[in-house]
Structure formats: C-alpha cells, structure tokens
C-alpha positions as CSV (number, residue, x, y, z in Angstrom):
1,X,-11.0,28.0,0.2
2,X,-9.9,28.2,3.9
3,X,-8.7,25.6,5.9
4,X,-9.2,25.2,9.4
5,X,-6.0,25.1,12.1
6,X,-5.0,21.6,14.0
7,X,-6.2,24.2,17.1
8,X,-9.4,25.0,15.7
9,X,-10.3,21.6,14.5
10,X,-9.8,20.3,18.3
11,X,-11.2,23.3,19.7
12,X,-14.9,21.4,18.3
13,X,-13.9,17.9,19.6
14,X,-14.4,17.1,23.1
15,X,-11.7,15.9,25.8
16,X,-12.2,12.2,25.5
17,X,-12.4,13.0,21.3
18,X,-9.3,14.9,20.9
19,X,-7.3,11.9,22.7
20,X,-8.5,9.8,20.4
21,X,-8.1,12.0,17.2
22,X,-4.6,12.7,18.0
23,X,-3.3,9.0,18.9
24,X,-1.4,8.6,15.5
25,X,0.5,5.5,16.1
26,X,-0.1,2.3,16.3
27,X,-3.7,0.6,16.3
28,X,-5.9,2.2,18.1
29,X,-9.7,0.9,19.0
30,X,-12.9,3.2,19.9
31,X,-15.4,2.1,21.3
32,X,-18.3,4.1,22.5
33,X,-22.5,3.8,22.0
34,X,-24.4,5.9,19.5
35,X,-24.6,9.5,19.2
36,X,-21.2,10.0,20.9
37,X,-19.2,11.2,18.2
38,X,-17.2,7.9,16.6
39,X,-17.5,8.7,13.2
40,X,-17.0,12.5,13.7
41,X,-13.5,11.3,15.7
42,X,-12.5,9.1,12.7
43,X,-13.5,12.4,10.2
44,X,-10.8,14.8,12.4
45,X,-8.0,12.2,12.7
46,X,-7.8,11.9,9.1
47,X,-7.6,15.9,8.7
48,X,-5.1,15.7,11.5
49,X,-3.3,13.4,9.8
50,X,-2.7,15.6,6.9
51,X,-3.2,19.0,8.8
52,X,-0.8,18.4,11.6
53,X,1.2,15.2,10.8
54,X,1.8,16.0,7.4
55,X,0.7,12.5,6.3
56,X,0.7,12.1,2.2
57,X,-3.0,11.9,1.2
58,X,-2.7,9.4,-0.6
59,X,-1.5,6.9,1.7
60,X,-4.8,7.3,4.1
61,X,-7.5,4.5,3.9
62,X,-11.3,5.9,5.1
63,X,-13.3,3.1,4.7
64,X,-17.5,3.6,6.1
65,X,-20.2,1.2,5.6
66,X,-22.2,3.3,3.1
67,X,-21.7,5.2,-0.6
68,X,-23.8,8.2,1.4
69,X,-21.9,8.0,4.5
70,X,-18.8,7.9,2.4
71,X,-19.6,11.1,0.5
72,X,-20.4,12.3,3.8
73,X,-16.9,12.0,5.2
74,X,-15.2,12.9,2.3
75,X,-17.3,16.0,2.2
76,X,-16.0,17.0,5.8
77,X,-12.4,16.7,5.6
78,X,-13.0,18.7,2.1
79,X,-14.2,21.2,4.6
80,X,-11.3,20.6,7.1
81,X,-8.1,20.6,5.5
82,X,-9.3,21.6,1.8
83,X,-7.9,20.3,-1.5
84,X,-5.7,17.8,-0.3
85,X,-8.2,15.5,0.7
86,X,-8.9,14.6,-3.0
87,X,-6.1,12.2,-2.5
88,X,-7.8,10.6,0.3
89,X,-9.7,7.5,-0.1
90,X,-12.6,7.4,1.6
91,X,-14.9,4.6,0.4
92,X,-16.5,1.6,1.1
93,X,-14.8,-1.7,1.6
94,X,-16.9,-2.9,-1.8
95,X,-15.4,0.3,-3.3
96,X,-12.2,0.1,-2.7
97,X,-12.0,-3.6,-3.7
98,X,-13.3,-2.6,-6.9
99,X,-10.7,0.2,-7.3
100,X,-7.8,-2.2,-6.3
101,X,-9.4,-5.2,-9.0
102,X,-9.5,-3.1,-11.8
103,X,-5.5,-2.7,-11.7
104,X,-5.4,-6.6,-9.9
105,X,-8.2,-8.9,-12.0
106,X,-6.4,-9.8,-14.7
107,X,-3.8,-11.4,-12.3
108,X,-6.8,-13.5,-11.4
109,X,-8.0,-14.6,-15.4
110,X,-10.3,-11.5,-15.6
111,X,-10.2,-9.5,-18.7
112,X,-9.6,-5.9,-18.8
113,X,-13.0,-3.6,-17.9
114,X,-14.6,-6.8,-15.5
115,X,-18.6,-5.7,-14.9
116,X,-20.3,-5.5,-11.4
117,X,-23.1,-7.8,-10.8
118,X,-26.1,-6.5,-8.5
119,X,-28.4,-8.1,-6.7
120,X,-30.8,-7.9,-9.8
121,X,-27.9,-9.4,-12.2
122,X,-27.6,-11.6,-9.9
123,X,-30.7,-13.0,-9.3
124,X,-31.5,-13.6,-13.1
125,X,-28.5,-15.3,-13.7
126,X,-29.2,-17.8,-11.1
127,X,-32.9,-18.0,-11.9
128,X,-31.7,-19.1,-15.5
129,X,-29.4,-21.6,-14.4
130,X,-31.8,-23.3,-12.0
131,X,-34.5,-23.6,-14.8
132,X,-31.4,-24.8,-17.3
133,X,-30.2,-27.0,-14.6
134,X,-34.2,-28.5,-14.4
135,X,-34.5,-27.7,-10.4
136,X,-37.9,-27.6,-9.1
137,X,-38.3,-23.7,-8.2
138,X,-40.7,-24.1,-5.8
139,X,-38.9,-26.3,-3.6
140,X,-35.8,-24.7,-4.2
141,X,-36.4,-20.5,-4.9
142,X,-33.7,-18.4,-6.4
143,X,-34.0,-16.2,-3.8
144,X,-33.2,-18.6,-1.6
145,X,-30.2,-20.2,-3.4
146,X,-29.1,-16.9,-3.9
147,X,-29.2,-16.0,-0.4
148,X,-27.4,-19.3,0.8
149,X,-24.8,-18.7,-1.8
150,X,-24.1,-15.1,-0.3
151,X,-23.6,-16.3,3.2
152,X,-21.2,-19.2,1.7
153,X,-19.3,-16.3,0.5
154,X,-19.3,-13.9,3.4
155,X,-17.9,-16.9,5.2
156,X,-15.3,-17.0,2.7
157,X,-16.1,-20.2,1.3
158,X,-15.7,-20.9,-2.2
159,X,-17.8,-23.1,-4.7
160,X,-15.6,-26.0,-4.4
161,X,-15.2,-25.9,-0.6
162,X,-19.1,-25.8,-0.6
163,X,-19.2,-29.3,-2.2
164,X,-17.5,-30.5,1.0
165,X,-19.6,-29.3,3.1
166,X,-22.9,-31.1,1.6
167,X,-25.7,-32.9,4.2
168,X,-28.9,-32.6,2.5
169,X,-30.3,-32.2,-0.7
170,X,-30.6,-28.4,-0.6
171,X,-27.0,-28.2,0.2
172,X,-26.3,-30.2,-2.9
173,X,-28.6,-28.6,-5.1
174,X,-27.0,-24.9,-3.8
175,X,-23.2,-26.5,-4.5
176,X,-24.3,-27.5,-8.7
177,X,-26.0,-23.8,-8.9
178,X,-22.9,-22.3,-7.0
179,X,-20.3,-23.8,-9.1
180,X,-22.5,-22.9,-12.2
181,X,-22.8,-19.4,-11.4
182,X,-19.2,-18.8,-10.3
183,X,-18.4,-20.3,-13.8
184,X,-20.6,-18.1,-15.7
185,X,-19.7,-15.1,-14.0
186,X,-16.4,-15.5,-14.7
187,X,-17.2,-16.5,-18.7
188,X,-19.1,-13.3,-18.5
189,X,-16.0,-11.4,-17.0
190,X,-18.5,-9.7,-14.4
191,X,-18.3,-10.3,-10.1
192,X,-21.3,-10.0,-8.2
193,X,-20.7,-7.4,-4.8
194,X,-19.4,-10.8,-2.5
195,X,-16.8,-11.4,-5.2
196,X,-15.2,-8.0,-5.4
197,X,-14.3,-8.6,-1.4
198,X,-12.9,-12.1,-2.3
199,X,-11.0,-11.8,-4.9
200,X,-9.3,-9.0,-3.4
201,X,-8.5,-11.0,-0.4
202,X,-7.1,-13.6,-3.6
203,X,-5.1,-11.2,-4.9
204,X,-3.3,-10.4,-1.4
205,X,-3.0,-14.0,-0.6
206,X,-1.7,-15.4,-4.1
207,X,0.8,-12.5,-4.9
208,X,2.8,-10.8,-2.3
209,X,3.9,-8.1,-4.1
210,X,0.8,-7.1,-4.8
211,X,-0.3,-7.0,-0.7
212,X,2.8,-5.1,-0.2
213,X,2.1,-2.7,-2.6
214,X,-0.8,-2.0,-0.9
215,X,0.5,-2.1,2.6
216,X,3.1,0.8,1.9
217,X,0.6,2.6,-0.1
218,X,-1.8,2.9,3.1
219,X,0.2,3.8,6.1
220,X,-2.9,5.1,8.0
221,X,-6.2,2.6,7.5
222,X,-9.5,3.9,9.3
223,X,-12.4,1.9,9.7
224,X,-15.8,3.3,10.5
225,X,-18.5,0.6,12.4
226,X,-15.8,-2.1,12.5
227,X,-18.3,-4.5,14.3
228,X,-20.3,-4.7,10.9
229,X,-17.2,-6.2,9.3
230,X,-17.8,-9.7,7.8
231,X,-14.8,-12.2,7.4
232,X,-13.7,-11.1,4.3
233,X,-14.0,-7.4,5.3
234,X,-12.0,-8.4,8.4
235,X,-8.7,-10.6,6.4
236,X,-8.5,-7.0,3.9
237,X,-8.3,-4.6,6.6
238,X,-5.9,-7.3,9.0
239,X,-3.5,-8.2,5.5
240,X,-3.2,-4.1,5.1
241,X,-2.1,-3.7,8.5
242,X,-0.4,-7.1,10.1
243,X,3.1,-5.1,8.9
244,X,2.1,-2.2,9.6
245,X,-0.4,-1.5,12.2
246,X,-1.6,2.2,12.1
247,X,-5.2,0.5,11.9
248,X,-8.0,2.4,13.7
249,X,-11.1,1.5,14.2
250,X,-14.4,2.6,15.7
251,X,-17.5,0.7,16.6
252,X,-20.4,-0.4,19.3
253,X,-21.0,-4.1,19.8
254,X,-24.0,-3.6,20.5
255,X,-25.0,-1.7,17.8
256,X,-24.2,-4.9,15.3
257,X,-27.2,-4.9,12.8
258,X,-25.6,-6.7,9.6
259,X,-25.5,-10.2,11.1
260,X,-27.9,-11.2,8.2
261,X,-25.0,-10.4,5.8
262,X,-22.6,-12.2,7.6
263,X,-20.7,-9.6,10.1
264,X,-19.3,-10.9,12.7
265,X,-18.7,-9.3,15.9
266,X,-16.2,-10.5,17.2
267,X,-14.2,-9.0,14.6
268,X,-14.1,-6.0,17.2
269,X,-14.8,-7.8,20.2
270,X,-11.4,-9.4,19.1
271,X,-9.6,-6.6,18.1
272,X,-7.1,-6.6,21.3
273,X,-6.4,-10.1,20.7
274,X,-5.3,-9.0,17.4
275,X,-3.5,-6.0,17.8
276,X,-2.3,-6.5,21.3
277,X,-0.2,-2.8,21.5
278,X,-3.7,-1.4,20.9
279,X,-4.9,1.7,22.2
C-alpha cells in the first residue's frame, strides 16, 4: 500500500498543528477545547515519529481512553506510514496493563493465564461474599460496595490501607468485603479492570528492572485526554517517563467527564509542575 510523505502528512495539519506534531523532544503538553484537532495532532506525531524520525515502532506508546478510539488511531497511522505501525501500541491504559501483566503477574503470585474480571464478574462475586459474610443487602447493596471499593482503588488504596481509614459502619463493612474479594480474586487467579492498573503500577514499584525494561522499551509515550487520567493512570505514564521524558500529552480541562471514576484533573492541570522543560 502507499505511504504518505512527512510533506504531505503536514500539508493536512494546520500551523498551530504541525508545531505541535513535530516537537519530538522532550514532554510536550497540548492543550486546546474540542473539535480543534488534539487527537488528530497525537495521530500525525506518531507517523512522524516513524515517517520522518525514524523512531523504531515498537518503542512508541499510543495510549486513548477507549478500545473504539484505539482502533481508531491505529487505523490512521495504518493509513499514514503503512505496515510499520503494526509495531506500534496503540491501546488503552487497561490494555496495555494487561499486555505488560501477562509477561509481569507471576512476579506478583499470579499463575500463568490470570482471567479479567468485568463489572458483571465482579458484581456476583461480591454479591456472594456479602450474603456468605451475613450483611444485610438492603442496608448495604453490592452495588454500592462495589462502587466504594472501585473508588478505594482508583485512589490507589489497597484493602489493608482501607481498614485504616474506617469511621462508620459502612466503612467497616466495605473493608471485611474488600479484603474478601481481593482474596478471592486472587485464589481465583483473575483481576477485575481497577487491578490490572495497580498491579502494574506494583510491578514498577517492587522490581526495577522490570520499570526499566519498560522505560527503554517506550522512548516516545503519547497520551490522548490526559485530564481523564485517574492516579493510577497518572504513576504508569509518570514511572515510564520520569528517566526519560519524551511524554506527550493532550487534553481540555474543561472537558473532564470521568470524575465519577476517579480522574483527577489536576493530573494535567499539573503537568508543568511535573515536567517543568515542557513544551
């Protein structure tokens, strides 16, 4: 198939788009409202990457907020620089966790082919243990455990630091079916979604090898909607780049709509505080 020229991939970016496509070094932070071309500027720099820098494949990082907007991207620098971008990975954070735990889990205790949990795995499970645990369900609904035990977890907090932070009796009740679940999951060699971001972040903290592995693996991380990251979102894509900053990201603030899932915007609001060379 054809492949498109570094001149005519600018000639369909704007002024104010080709600076940012181009800016290949060091972290560099776009910011701009909807509609004005952010994830269409994160598309072209990863073809220009490979098209004009000569950057391996393999070492790029696209990371979007959705399996369709994935598909999306990867579809477009298909079209862009051809073949090569096979090599690419363009994924979802969730994704790419999942990719780095099935080489990583067993450094954690998981066996060899862990399973995925979904929201509807999830939900039984914990229905089961309330019910073997003899909690009321009306005053305490699995939904509603399950949903407090989700936003313990996008705030990084695991089941044993959730017993310190107890102060009523749904707290407590959430901490017993917590630590139960966690233990049954892992019994059942499975994560839910929530655990595939931690224990990634695990794996970087624990064993340093590992993170550097990773680090010289990706030499060029792109972010789509960065101000939908939630904490554990935000310490993979920092740990990938703190050594080696080629970390570029694109978002609106005001255009934050996970909060219910725990993103935090400041993550981008931030970002200069972070990565003070930023462009």
């Amino acid at each position: 198939m054809s492949v498109k020229s570094e001149k005519a991939m600018l000639k369909e970016l704007n002024p104010e788009q080709r600076e940012a496509a181009l800016y290949f070094d060091g972290p560099l932070l776009i910011l701009a409202g909807a509609g004005s071309g952010k994830t269409r500027v994160l598309t072209y720099r990863v073809a220009l990457l490979v098209a004009s820098r000569g950057v391996d494949p393999a070492r790029i990082l696209a990371i979007t907020f959705t399996n369709k907007a994935a598909e999306e991207m990867r579809g477009r620098i298909y079209r862009l620089v051809g073949p090569r971008a096979g090599s690419i990975w363009v994924s979802t954070f969730h994704s790419a966790c999942s990719r780095i735990l099935r080489r990583e889990a067993e450094r954690l205790g998981y066996r060899k082919g862990f399973v995925i949990y979904d929201d509807d795995d999830q939900l039984r499970m914990i229905n089961r243990i309330i019910k073997d645990m003899e909690i009321d369900t009306k005053r305490y609904p699995p939904r509603l455990v399950r949903s407090l035990i989700n936003d313990a977890k996008n705030e990084m907090i695991d089941a044993d630091s959730y017993r310190d932070r107890i102060e009523d009796e749904l707290t407590e009740v959430v901490s017993g079916v917590y630590k139960a679940y966690q233990a049954q999951l892992f019994r059942n060699n499975a994560m839910d979604f929530d655990d595939l971001l931690l224990n990634t972040v695990a794996v970087f903290e624990l064993y340093g090898p590992v993170l550097e592995h990773y680090q010289e693996r990706f030499s060029h991380i792109n972010v789509d909607e960065y101000q939908d990251t939630n904490l554990a979102q935000y310490a993979i894509a920092r740990a990938l780049s703190i050594d080696y900053p080629n970390l570029a990201v694109t978002g609106d603030p005001d255009q934050s709509i996970y909060g219910w899932r725990g993103a935090n915007v400041k993550n981008i609001l931030e970002f200069e505080k972070d990565y003070p060379q930023v462009r």
